[in-house]
Tab-separated table of C-alpha atoms in Angstrom:
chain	number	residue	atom	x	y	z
A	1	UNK	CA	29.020	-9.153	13.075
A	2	UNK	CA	25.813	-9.656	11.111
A	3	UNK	CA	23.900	-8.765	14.161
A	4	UNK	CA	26.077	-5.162	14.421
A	5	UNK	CA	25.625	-4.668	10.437
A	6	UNK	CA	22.068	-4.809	10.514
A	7	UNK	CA	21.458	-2.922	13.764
A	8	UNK	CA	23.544	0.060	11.945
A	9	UNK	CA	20.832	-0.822	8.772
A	10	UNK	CA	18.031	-0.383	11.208
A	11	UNK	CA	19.108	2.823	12.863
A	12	UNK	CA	19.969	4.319	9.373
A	13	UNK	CA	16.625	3.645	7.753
A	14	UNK	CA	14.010	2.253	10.286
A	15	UNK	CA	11.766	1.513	7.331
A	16	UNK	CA	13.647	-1.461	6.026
A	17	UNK	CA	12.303	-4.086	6.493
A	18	UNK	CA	14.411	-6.312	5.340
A	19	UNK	CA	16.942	-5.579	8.079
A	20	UNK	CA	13.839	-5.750	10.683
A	21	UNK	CA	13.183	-8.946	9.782
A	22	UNK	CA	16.265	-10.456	9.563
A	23	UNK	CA	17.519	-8.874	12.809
A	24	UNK	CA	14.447	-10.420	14.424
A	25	UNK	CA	15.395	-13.617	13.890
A	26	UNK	CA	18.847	-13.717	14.892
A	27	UNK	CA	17.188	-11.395	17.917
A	28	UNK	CA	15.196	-15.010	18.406
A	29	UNK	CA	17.996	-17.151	17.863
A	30	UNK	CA	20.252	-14.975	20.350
A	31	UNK	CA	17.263	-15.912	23.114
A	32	UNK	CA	17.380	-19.396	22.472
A	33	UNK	CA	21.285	-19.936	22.470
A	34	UNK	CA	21.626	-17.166	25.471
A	35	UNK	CA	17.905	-18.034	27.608
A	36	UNK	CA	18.358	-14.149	27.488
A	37	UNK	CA	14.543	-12.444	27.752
A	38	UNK	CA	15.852	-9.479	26.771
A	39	UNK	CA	16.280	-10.964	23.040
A	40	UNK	CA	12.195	-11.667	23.163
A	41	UNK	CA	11.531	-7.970	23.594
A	42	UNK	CA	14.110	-6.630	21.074
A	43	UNK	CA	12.395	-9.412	18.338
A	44	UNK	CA	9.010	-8.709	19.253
A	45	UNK	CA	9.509	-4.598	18.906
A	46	UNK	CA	11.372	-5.093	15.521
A	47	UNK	CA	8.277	-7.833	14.084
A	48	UNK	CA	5.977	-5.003	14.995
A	49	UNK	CA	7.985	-2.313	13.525
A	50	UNK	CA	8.309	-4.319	10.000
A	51	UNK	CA	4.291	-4.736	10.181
A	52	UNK	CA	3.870	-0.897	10.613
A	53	UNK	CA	5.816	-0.211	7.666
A	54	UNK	CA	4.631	-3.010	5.645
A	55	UNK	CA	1.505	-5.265	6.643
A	56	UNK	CA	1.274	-8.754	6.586
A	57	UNK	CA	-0.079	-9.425	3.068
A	58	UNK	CA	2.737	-8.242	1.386
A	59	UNK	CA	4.883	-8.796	4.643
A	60	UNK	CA	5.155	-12.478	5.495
A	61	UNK	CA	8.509	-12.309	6.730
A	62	UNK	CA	7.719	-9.982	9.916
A	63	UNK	CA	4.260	-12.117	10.140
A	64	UNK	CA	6.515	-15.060	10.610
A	65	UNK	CA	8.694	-13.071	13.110
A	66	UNK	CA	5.867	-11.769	15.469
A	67	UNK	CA	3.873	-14.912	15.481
A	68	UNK	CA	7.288	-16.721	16.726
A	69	UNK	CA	8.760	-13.725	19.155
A	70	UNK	CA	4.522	-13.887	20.618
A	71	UNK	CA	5.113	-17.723	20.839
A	72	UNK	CA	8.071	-17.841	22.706
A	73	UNK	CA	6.929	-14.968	25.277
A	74	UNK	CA	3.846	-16.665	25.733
A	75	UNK	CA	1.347	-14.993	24.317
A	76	UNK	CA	-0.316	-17.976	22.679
A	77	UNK	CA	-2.898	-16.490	21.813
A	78	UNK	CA	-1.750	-13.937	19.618
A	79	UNK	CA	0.707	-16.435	18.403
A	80	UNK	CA	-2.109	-19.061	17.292
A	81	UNK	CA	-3.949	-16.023	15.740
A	82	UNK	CA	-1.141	-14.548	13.800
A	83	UNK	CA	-0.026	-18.586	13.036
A	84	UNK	CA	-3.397	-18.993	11.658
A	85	UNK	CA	-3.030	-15.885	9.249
A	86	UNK	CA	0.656	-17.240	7.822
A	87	UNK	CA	-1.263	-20.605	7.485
A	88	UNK	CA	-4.146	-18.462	4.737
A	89	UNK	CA	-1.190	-16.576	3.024
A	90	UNK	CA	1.020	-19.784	2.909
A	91	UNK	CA	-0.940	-22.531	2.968
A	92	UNK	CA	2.312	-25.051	1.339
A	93	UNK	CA	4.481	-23.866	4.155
A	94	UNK	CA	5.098	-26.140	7.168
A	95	UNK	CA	6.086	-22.999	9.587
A	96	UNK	CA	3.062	-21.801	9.940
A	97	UNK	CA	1.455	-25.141	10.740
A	98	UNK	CA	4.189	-25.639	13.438
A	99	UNK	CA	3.619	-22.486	15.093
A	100	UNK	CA	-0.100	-22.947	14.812
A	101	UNK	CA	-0.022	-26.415	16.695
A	102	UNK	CA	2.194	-25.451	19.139
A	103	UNK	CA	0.322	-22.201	20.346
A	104	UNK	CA	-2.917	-24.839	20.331
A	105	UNK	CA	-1.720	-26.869	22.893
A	106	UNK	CA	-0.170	-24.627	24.937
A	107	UNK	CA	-3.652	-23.537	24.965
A	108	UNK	CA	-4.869	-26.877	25.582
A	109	UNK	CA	-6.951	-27.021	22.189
A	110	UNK	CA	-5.546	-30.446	21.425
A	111	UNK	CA	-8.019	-30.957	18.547
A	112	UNK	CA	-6.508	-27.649	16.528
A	113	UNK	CA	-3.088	-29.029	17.409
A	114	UNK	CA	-3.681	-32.684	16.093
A	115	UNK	CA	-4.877	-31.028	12.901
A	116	UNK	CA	-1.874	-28.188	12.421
A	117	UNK	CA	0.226	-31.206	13.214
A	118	UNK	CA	-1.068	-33.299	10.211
A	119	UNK	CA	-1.178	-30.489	8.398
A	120	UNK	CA	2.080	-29.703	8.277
A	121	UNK	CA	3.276	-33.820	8.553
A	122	UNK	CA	1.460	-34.087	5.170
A	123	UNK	CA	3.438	-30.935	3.781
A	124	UNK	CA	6.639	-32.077	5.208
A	125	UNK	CA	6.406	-35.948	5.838
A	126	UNK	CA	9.124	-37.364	7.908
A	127	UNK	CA	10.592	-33.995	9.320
A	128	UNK	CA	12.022	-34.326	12.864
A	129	UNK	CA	9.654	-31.231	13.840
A	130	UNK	CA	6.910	-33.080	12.664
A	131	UNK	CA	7.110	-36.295	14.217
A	132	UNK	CA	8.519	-35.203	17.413
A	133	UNK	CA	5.207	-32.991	17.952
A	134	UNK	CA	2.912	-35.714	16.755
A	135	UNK	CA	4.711	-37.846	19.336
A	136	UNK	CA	4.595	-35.363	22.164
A	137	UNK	CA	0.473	-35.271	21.132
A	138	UNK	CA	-0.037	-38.524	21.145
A	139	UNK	CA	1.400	-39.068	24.694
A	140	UNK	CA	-0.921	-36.300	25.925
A	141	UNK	CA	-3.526	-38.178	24.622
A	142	UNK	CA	-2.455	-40.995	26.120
A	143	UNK	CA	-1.626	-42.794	23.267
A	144	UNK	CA	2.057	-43.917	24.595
A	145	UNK	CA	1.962	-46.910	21.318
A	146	UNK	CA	1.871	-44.088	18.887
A	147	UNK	CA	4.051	-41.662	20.676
């Protein structure tokens, strides 16, 4: 229902990007709870269409959204870069730190990862995202003690 509402909000006024970015991420959730690729696509067109109307500075929402929809289609490196920029507009945010470590190793930079990881550990200490990625690191590293 939410979904429907906001698609009507996006084909009535394509400009707002509140509705952009909030479709994107049920777009995202939709591919996770459905494995549906076609969700990817819809999330990453809508992340780009809130940056055209509004860019990233004053846009952090659809930053968040394109650096996740890049993540989960695989374009890591985009995703770290775009990760890296939400981590210099929100540097108190764990999100950014997350996404950031995770497009690291996928791209096998295990020192970036290691410190995104800490990063955001330190901003959100205890957090099941955090630990579980500082455990999957630390078995990479084969470290199985700490992991």
């Amino acid at each position: 229902m939410a979904i429907r509402f906001l698609e009507d909000r996006v084909k009535d006024d394509p400009d707002d990007i509140v509705a952009l970015n909030k479709l994107s991420g049920y777009y995202l959730q939709l591919h996770r709870e459905t494995e549906d690729v076609k969700y990817l696509a819809l999330a990453l067109r809508l992340a780009h269409s809130s940056l055209r109307v509004l860019p990233a500075d004053q846009n952090l929402g659809g930053l968040r959204s394109l650096a996740q929809a890049e993540y989960e289609t695989h374009d890591f490196r985009s995703a770290r870069d775009h990760a890296k920029e939400l981590t210099e507009y929100e540097p108190r945010r764990g999100l950014g730190f997350q996404l950031l470590g995770d497009a690291s190793l996928e791209l096998g930079d295990y020192d970036a990862a290691t410190a995104a990881y800490k990063q955001m550990e330190r901003l959100s200490p205890g957090t099941v995202a955090a630990e579980t990625r500082l455990a999957h690191l630390a078995l990479l590293l084969g470290d199985p003690a700490t992991a």
